[in-house]
Tab-separated table of C-alpha atoms in Angstrom:
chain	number	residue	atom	x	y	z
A	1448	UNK	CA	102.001	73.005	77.490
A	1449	UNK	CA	104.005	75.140	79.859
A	1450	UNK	CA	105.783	72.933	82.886
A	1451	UNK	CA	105.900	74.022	86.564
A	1452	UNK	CA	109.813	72.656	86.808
A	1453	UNK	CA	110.662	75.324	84.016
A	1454	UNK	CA	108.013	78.164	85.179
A	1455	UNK	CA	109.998	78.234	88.941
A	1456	UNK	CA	113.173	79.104	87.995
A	1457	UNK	CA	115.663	80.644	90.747
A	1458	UNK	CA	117.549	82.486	87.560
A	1459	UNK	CA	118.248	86.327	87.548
A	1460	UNK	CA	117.966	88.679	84.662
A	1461	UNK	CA	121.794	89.942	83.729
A	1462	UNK	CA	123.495	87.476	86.126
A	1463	UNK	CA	122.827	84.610	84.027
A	1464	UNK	CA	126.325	83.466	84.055
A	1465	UNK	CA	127.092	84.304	87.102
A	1466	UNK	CA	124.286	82.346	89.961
A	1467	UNK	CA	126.680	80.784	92.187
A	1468	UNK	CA	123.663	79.955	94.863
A	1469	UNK	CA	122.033	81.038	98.389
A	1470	UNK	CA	124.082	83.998	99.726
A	1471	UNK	CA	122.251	83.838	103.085
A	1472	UNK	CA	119.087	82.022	104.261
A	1473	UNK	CA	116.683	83.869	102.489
A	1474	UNK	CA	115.649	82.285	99.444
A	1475	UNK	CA	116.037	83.880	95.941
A	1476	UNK	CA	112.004	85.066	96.004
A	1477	UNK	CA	112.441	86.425	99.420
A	1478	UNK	CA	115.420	88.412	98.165
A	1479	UNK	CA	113.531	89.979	95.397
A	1480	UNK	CA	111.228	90.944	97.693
A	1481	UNK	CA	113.302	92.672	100.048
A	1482	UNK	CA	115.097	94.597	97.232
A	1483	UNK	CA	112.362	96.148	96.095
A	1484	UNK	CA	111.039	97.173	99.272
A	1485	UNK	CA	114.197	99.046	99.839
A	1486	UNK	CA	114.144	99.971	96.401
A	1487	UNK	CA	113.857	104.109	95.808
A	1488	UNK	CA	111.105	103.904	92.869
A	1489	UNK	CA	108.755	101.646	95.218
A	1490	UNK	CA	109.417	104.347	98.314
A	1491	UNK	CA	108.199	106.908	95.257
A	1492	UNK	CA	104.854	104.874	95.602
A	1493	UNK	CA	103.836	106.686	98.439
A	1494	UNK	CA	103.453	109.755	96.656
A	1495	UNK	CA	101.672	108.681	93.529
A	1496	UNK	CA	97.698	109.418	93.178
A	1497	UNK	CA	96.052	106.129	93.263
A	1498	UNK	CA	92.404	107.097	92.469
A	1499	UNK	CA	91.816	110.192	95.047
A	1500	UNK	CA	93.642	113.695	94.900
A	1501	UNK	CA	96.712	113.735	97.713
A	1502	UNK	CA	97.410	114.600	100.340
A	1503	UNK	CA	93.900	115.529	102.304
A	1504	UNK	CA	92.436	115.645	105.190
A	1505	UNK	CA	91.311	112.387	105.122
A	1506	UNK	CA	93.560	109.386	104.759
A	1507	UNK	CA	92.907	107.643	101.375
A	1508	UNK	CA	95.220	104.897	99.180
A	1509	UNK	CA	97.822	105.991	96.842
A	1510	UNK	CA	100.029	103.548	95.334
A	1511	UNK	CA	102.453	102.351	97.616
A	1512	UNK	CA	99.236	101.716	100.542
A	1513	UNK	CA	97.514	99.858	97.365
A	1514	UNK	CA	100.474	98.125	96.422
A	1515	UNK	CA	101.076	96.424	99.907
A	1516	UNK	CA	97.260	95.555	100.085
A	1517	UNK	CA	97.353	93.840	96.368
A	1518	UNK	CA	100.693	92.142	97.713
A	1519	UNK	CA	98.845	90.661	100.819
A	1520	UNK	CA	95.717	89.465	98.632
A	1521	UNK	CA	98.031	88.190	96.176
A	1522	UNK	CA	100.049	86.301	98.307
A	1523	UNK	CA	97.015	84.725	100.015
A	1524	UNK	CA	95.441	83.241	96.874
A	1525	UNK	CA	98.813	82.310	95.846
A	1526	UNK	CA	99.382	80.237	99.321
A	1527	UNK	CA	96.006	78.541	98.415
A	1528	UNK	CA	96.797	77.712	95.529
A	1529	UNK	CA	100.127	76.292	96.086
A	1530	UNK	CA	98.648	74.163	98.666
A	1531	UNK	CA	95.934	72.702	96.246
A	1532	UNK	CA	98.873	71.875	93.337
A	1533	UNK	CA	101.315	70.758	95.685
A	1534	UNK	CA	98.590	67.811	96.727
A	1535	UNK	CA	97.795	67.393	92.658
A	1536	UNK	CA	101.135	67.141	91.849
A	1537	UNK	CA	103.546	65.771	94.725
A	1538	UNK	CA	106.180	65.153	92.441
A	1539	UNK	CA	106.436	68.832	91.486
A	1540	UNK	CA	105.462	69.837	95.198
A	1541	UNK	CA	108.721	72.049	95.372
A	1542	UNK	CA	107.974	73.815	92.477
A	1543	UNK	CA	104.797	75.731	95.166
A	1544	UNK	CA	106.214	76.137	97.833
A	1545	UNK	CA	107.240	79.995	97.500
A	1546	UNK	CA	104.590	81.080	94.765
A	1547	UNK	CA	103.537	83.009	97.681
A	1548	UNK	CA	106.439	85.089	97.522
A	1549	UNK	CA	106.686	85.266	94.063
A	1550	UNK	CA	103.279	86.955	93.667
A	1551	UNK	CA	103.306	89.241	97.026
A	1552	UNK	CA	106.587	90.501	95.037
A	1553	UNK	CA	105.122	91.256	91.586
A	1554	UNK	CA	101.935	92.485	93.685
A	1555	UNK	CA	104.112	95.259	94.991
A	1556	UNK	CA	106.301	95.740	91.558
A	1557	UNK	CA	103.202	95.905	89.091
A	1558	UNK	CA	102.345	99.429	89.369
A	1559	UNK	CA	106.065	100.978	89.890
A	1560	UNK	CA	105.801	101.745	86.015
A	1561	UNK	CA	102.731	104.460	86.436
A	1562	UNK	CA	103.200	108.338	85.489
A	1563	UNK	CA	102.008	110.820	88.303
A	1564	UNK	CA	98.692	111.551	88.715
A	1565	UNK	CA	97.007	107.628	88.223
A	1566	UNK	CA	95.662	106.290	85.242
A	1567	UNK	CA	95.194	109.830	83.956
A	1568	UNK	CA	99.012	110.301	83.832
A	1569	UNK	CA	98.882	107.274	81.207
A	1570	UNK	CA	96.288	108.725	79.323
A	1571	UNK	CA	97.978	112.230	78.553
A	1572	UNK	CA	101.358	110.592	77.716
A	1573	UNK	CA	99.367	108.897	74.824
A	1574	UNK	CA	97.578	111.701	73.378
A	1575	UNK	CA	100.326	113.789	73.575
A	1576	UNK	CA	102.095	111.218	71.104
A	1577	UNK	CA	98.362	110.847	69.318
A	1578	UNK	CA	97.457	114.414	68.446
A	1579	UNK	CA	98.434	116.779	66.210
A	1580	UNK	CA	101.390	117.849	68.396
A	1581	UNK	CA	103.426	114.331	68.332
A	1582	UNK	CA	102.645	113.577	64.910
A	1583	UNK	CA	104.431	117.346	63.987
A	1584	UNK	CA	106.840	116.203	65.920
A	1585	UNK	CA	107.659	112.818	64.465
A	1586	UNK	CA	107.841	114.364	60.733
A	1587	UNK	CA	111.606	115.169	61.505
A	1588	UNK	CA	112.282	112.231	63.075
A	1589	UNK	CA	113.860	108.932	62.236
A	1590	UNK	CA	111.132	106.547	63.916
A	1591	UNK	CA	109.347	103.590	62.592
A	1592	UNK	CA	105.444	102.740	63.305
A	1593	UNK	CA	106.293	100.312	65.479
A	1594	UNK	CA	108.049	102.418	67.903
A	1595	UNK	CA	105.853	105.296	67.320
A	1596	UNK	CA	102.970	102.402	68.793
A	1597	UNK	CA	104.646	102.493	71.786
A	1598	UNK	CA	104.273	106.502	72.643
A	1599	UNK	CA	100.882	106.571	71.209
A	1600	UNK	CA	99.505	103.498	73.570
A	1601	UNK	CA	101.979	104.222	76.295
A	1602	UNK	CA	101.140	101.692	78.991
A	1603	UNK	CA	101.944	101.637	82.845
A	1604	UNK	CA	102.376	97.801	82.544
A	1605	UNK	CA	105.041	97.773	80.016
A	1606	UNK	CA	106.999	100.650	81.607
A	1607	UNK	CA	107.241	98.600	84.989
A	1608	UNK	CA	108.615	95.896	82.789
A	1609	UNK	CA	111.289	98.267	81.691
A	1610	UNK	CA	111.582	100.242	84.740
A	1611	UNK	CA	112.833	96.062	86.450
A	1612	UNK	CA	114.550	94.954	83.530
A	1613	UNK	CA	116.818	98.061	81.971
A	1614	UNK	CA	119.962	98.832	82.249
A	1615	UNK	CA	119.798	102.850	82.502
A	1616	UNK	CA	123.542	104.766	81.961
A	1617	UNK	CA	125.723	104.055	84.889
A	1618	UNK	CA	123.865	101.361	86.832
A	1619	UNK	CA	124.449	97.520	86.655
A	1620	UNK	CA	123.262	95.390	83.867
A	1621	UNK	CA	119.788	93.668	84.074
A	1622	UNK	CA	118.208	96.372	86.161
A	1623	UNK	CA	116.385	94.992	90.171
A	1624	UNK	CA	118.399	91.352	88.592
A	1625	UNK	CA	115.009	89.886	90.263
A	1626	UNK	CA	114.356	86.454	89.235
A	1627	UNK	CA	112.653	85.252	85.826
A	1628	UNK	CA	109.554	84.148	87.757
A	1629	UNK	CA	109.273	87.423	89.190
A	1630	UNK	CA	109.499	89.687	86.037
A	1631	UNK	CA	107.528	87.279	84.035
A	1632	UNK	CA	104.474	87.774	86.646
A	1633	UNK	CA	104.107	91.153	86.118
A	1634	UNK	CA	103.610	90.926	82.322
A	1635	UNK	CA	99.829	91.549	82.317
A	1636	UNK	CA	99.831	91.667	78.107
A	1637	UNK	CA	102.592	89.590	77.125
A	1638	UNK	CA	102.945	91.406	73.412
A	1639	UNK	CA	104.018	94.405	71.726
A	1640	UNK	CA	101.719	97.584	71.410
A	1641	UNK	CA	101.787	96.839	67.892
A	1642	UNK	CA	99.480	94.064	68.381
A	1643	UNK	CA	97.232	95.518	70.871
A	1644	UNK	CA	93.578	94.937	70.385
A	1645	UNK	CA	92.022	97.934	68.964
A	1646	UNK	CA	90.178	99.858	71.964
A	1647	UNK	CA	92.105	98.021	74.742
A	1648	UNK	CA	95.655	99.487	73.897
A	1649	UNK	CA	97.264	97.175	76.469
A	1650	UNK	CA	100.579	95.818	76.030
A	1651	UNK	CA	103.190	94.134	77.867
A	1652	UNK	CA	106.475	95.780	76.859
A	1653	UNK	CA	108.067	97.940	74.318
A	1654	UNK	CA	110.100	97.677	71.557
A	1655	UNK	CA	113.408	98.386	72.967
A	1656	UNK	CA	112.482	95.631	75.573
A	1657	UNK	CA	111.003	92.742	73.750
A	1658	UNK	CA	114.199	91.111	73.181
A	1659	UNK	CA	114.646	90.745	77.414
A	1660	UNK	CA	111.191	89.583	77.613
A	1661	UNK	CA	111.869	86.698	75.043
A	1662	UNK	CA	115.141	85.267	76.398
A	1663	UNK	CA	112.767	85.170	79.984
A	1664	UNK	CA	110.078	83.252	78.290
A	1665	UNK	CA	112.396	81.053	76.127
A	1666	UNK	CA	113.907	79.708	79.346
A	1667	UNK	CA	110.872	79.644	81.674
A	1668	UNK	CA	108.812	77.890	78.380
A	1669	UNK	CA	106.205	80.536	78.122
A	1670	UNK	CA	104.011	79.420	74.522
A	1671	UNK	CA	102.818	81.365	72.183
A	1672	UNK	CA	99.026	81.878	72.121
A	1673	UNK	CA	96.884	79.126	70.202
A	1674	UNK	CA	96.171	80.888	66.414
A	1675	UNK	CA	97.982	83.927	67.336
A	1676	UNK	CA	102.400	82.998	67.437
A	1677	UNK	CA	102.827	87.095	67.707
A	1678	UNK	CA	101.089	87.139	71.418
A	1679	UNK	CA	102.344	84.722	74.250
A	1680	UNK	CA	100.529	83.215	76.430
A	1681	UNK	CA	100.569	84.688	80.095
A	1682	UNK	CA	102.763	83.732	82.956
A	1683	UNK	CA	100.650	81.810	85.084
A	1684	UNK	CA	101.194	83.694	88.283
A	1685	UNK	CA	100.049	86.474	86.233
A	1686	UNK	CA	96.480	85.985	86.808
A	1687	UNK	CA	97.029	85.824	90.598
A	1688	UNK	CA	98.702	89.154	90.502
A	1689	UNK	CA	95.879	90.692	87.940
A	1690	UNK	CA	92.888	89.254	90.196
A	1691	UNK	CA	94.408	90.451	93.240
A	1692	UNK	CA	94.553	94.271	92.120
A	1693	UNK	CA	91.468	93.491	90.705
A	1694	UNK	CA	89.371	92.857	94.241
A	1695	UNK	CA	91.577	95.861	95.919
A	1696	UNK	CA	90.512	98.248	93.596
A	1697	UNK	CA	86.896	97.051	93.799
A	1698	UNK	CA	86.574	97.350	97.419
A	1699	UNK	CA	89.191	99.778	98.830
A	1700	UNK	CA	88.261	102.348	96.510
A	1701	UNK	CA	84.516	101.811	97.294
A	1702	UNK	CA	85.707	102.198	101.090
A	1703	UNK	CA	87.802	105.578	100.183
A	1704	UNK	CA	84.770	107.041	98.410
A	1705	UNK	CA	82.440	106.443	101.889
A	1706	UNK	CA	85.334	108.037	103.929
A	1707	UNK	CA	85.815	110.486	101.499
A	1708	UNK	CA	81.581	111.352	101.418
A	1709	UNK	CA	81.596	111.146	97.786
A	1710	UNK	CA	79.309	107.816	98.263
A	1711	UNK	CA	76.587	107.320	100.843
A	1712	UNK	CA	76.922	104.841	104.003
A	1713	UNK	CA	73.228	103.331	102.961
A	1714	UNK	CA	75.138	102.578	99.453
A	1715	UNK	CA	78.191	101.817	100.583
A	1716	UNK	CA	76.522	99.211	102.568
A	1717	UNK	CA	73.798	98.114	100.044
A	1718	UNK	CA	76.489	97.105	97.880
A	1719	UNK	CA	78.800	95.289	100.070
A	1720	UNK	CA	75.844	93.429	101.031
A	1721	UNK	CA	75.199	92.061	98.063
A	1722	UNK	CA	77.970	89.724	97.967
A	1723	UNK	CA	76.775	88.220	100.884
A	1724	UNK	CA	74.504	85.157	101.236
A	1725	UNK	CA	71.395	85.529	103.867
A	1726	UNK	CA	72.937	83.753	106.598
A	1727	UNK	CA	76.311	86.173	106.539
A	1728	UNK	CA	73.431	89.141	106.039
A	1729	UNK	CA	71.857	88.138	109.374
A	1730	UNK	CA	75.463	87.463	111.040
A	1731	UNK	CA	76.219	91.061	109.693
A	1732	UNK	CA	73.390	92.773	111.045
A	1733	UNK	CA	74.235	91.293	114.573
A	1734	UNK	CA	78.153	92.293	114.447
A	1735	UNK	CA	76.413	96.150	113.535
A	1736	UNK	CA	73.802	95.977	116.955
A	1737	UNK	CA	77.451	95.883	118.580
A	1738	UNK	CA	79.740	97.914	116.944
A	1739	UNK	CA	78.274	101.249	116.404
A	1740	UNK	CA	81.010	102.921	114.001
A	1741	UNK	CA	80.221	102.753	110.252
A	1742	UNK	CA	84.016	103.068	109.263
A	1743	UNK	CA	84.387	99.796	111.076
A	1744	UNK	CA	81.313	98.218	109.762
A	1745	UNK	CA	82.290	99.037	106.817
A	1746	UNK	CA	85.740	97.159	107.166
A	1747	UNK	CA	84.190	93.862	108.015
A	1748	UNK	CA	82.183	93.540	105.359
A	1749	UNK	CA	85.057	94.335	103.348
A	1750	UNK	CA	87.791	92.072	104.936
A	1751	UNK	CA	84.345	89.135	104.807
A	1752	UNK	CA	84.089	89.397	100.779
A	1753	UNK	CA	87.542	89.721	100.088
A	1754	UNK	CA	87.939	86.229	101.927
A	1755	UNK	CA	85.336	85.273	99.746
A	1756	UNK	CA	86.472	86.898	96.727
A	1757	UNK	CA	89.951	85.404	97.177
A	1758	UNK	CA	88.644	81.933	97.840
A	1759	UNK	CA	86.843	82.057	94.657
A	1760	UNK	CA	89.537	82.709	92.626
A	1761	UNK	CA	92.126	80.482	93.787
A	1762	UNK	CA	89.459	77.534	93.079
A	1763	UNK	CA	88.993	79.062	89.671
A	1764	UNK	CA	92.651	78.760	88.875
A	1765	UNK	CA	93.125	75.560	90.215
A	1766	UNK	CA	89.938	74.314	88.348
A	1767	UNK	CA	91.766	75.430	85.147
A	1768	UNK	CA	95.270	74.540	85.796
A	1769	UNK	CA	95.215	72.940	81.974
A	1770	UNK	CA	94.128	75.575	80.193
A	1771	UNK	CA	96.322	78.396	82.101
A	1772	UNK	CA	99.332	75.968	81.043
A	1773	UNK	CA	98.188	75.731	77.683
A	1774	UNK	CA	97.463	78.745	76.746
A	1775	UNK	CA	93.765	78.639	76.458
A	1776	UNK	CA	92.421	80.077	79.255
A	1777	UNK	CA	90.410	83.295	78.523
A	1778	UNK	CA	89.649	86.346	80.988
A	1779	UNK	CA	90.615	87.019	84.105
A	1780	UNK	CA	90.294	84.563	86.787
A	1781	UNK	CA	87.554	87.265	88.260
A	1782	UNK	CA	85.283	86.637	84.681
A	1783	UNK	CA	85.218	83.101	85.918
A	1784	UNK	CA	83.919	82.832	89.216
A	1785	UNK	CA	80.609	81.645	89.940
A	1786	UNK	CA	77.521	83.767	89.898
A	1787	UNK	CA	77.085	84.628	93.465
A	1788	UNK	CA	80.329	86.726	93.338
A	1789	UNK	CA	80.473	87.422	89.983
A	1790	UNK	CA	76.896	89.749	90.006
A	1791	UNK	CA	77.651	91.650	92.826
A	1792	UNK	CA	81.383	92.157	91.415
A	1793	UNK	CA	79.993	93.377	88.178
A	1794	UNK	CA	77.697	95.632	89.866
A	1795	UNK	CA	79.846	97.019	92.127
A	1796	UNK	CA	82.229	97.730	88.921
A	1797	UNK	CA	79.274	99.719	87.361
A	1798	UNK	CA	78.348	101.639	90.655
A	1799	UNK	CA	82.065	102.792	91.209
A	1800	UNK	CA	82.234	103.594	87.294
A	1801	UNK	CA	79.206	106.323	87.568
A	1802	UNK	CA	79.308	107.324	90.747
A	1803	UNK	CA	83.240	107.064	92.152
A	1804	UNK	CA	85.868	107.713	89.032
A	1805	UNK	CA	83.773	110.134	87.851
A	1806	UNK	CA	83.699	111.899	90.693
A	1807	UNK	CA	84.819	115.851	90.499
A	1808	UNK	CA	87.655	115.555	93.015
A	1809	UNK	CA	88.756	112.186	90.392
A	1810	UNK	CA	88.221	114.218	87.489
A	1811	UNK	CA	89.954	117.477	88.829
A	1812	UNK	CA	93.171	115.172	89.237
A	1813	UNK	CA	92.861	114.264	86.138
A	1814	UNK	CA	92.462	117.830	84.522
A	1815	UNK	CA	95.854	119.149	86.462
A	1816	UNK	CA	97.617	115.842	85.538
A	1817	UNK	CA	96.817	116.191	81.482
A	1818	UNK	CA	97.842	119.870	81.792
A	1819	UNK	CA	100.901	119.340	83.723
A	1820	UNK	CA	102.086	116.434	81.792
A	1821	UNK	CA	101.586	117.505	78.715
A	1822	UNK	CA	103.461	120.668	79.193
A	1823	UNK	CA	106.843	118.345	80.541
A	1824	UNK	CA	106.582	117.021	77.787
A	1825	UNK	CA	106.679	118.887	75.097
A	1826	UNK	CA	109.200	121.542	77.089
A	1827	UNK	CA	111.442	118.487	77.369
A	1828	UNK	CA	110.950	117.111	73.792
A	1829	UNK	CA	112.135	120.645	72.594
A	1830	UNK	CA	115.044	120.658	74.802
A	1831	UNK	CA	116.422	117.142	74.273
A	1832	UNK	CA	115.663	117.683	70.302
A	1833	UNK	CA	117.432	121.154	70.380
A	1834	UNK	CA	119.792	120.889	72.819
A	1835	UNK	CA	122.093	123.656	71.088
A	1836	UNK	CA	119.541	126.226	73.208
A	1837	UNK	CA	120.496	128.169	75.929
A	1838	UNK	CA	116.878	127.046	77.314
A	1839	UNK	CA	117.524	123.765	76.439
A	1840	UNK	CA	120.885	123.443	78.036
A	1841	UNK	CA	119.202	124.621	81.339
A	1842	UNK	CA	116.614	122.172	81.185
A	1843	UNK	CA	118.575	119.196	80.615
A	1844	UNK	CA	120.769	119.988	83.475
A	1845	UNK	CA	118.163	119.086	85.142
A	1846	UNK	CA	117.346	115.492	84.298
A	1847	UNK	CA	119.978	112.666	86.289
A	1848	UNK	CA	122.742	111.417	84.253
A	1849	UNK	CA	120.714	107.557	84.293
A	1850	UNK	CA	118.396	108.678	81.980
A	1851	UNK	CA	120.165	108.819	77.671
A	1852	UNK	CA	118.426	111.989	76.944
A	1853	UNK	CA	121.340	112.856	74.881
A	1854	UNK	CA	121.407	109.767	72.749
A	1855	UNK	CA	121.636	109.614	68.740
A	1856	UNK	CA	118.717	107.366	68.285
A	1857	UNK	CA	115.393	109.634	68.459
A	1858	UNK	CA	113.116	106.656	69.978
A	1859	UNK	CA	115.755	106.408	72.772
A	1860	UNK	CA	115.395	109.898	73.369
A	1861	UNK	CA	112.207	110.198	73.854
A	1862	UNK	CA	111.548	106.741	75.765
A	1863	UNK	CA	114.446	108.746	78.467
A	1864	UNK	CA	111.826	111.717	78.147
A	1865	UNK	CA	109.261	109.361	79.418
A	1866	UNK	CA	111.379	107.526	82.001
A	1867	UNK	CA	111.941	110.516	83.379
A	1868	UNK	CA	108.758	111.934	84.261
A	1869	UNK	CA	106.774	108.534	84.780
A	1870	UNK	CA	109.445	108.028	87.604
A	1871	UNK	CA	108.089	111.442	89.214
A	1872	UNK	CA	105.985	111.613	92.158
A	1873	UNK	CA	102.902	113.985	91.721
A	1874	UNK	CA	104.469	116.615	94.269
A	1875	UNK	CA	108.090	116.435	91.818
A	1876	UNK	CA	105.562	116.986	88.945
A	1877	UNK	CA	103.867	119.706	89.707
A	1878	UNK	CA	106.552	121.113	91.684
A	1879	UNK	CA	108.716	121.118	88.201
A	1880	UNK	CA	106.006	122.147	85.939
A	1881	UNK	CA	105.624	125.166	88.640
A	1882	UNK	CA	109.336	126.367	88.408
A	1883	UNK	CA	109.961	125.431	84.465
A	1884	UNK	CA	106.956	127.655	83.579
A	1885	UNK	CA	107.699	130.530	85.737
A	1886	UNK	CA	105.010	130.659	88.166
A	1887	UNK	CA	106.774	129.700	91.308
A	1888	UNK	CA	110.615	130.144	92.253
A	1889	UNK	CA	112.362	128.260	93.945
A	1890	UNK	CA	113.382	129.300	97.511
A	1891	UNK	CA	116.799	129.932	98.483
């Protein structure tokens, strides 16, 4: 059973020996907070794809706007909840009182990891490793399946893990040094992408990182999973962070694809609806006799079921405050709420599936960010594999001293490939792929 007085821990990753306390009146959450606000990959956020191509003519989310919105939701549930354990447990009442904080941090953090080009960008570092071209590349190479794993399910997740957490050449040791709490919150799938379920391929961290995971879930007392000692259980913030991407996805992506016409306003509606009992129907309908402009209609309802949506899952967590210390919770704290949220949610889910992220504009993103991904790659692989090439030596010019392209160890090299380009913003991207494969020059 995991303990609140060890899970909220002021410790920081790589100054273990050297906390020496308070260095101004902000507490040690709040300061991991306003690092990585100031921090360059989180200012990179703003131009990452989210779901919808950027820029365009209308205003949409990428994933700094998401980010911020997750961090808000998060930190509301969080609030509640901290309120509800504090009165449970008033001995342990300062272990709550800046869970808040914690979550609205790893709420902004937990998709610094992600390639260009959204979940797409994930997808085409994978197959690259998957297909025939990675696997003709691995015969020469000195890499074990285990690391191979890694490439072949390369996850968003685990690379914000290692984005926080390593120590890349020439900066300090233990990477943001945020707080245990902090890092252990983003850790969506706290085990190695060797033991991924099969069809999920979700994992919480690589190989070259497992090692900093475990010394932050020795100390905080994170336990293994029940029947299973090679998965941990999760962080229990974790599923605070998790549910609150989860209800900004499902409605602020909805809203995007109204704005953006790919959805009607009639379905748009219909849907939002749904979540709502008669009474807030009828107190809906009245709030629309008065306020004529869809866009804003449309915001209420969504700002009215995400109150909903977030009340509902901070009584699910609290309700299973046992089994999310013990390790045998299941799901997501969304799976568990009651049926009159948990319909509409699931509908909603398959609407957006058929109708949003399949959208041509969605899929067009996708196409370009395959292509242009694929071809960084494998240019890069070449160059940091042959570097004794005139090409080569041109192209790694290119790429900042932080990342160990030129490294002896092959899985090193590669994992610099891929820090590298998932740090890029989808302008950098295809701005590089342009120049690197001749059809655009640069300007002088």
């Amino acid at each position: 059973m995991m303990d609140w007085e060890r899970l909220i821990t002021t410790k920081r990753f790589g100054l273990e020996n050297y906390y020496v306390g308070n260095h101004d009146s902000r507490t040690e959450f709040q300061r991991d907070y306003d690092r990585l606000i100031f921090s360059p990959p989180f200012r990179r956020l703003q131009n990452k794809t989210q779901v919808f191509p950027l820029p365009g003519s209308v205003f949409v989310h990428n994933r700094l706007t998401h980010s911020l919105e997750v961090s808000c939701i998060g930190r509301s549930i969080a609030n509640v909840v901290g309120r509800e354990l504090a009165a449970r447990h008033p001995e342990q009442a300062h272990c709550f009182n800046e869970i808040g904080t914690i979550v609205a941090t790893a709420c902004l953090a937990h998709d610094l990891g992600n390639p260009p080009f959204g979940h797409s960008g994930e997808n085409a570092i994978g197959t690259f490793f998957a297909d025939d071209r990675g696997k003709s590349v691995r015969k020469s190479l000195d890499i074990n399946d285990e690391q191979w794993r890694d490439f072949e399910l390369f996850e968003g997740n685990a690379n914000t893990f290692r984005l926080l957490t390593h120590t890349f050449e020439g900066r300090r040791e233990g990477g943001f040094v945020f707080t245990y709490p902090t890092l252990a919150s983003i850790v969506k799938y706290p085990y190695k992408s060797i033991y991924a379920e099969s069809g999920k391929q979700k994992f919480g961290f690589f190989v070259s990182d497992y090692d900093s995971f475990l010394r932050i879930a020795d100390d905080l007392s994170i336990v293994r999973c029940p029947g299973n000692v090679n998965r941990f259980a999760r962080y229990p913030l974790v599923y605070i962070v998790e549910a609150a991407d989860d209800i900004c996805y499902e409605l602020m992506d909805l809203e995007d694809a109204y704005k953006l016409k790919i959805i009607t306003y009639d379905d748009t509606v219909s849907i939002m609806m749904s979540y709502l009992n008669e009474e807030k129907q009828k107190r809906a309908e009245m709030i629309f006799q008065k306020v004529q402009d869809r866009n804003e209609r449309i915001a209420y309802l969504r700002s009215t079921i995400m109150g909903k949506l977030v009340d509902g899952v901070s009584k699910v967590f609290v309700e299973n405050e046992e089994a999310i210390l013990s390790g045998t919770f299941h799901g997501s704290l969304i799976d568990h709420l009651p049926d009159e949220l948990s319909v509409p949610y699931h509908k909603c889910s398959e609407y957006s599936y058929k109708n949003i992220y399949r959208a041509q504009t969605v899929v067009d993103v996708e196409l370009a960010g395959y292509r242009i991904i694929n071809e960084l790659i494998e240019l890069l692989m070449e160059a940091v594999f042959h570097p004794e090439k005139n090409y080569s030596r041109l192209l790694l010019d290119r790429i900042p001293v932080q990342y160990a392209v030129r490294a002896e160890d092959p899985y090193v090299k590669i994992q610099s490939v891929l820090d590298y380009i998932s740090g890029m913003t989808d302008v950098f991207a295809l701005d590089l792929y342009s120049k690197i494969t001749g059809m655009s020059l640069p300007r002088i």
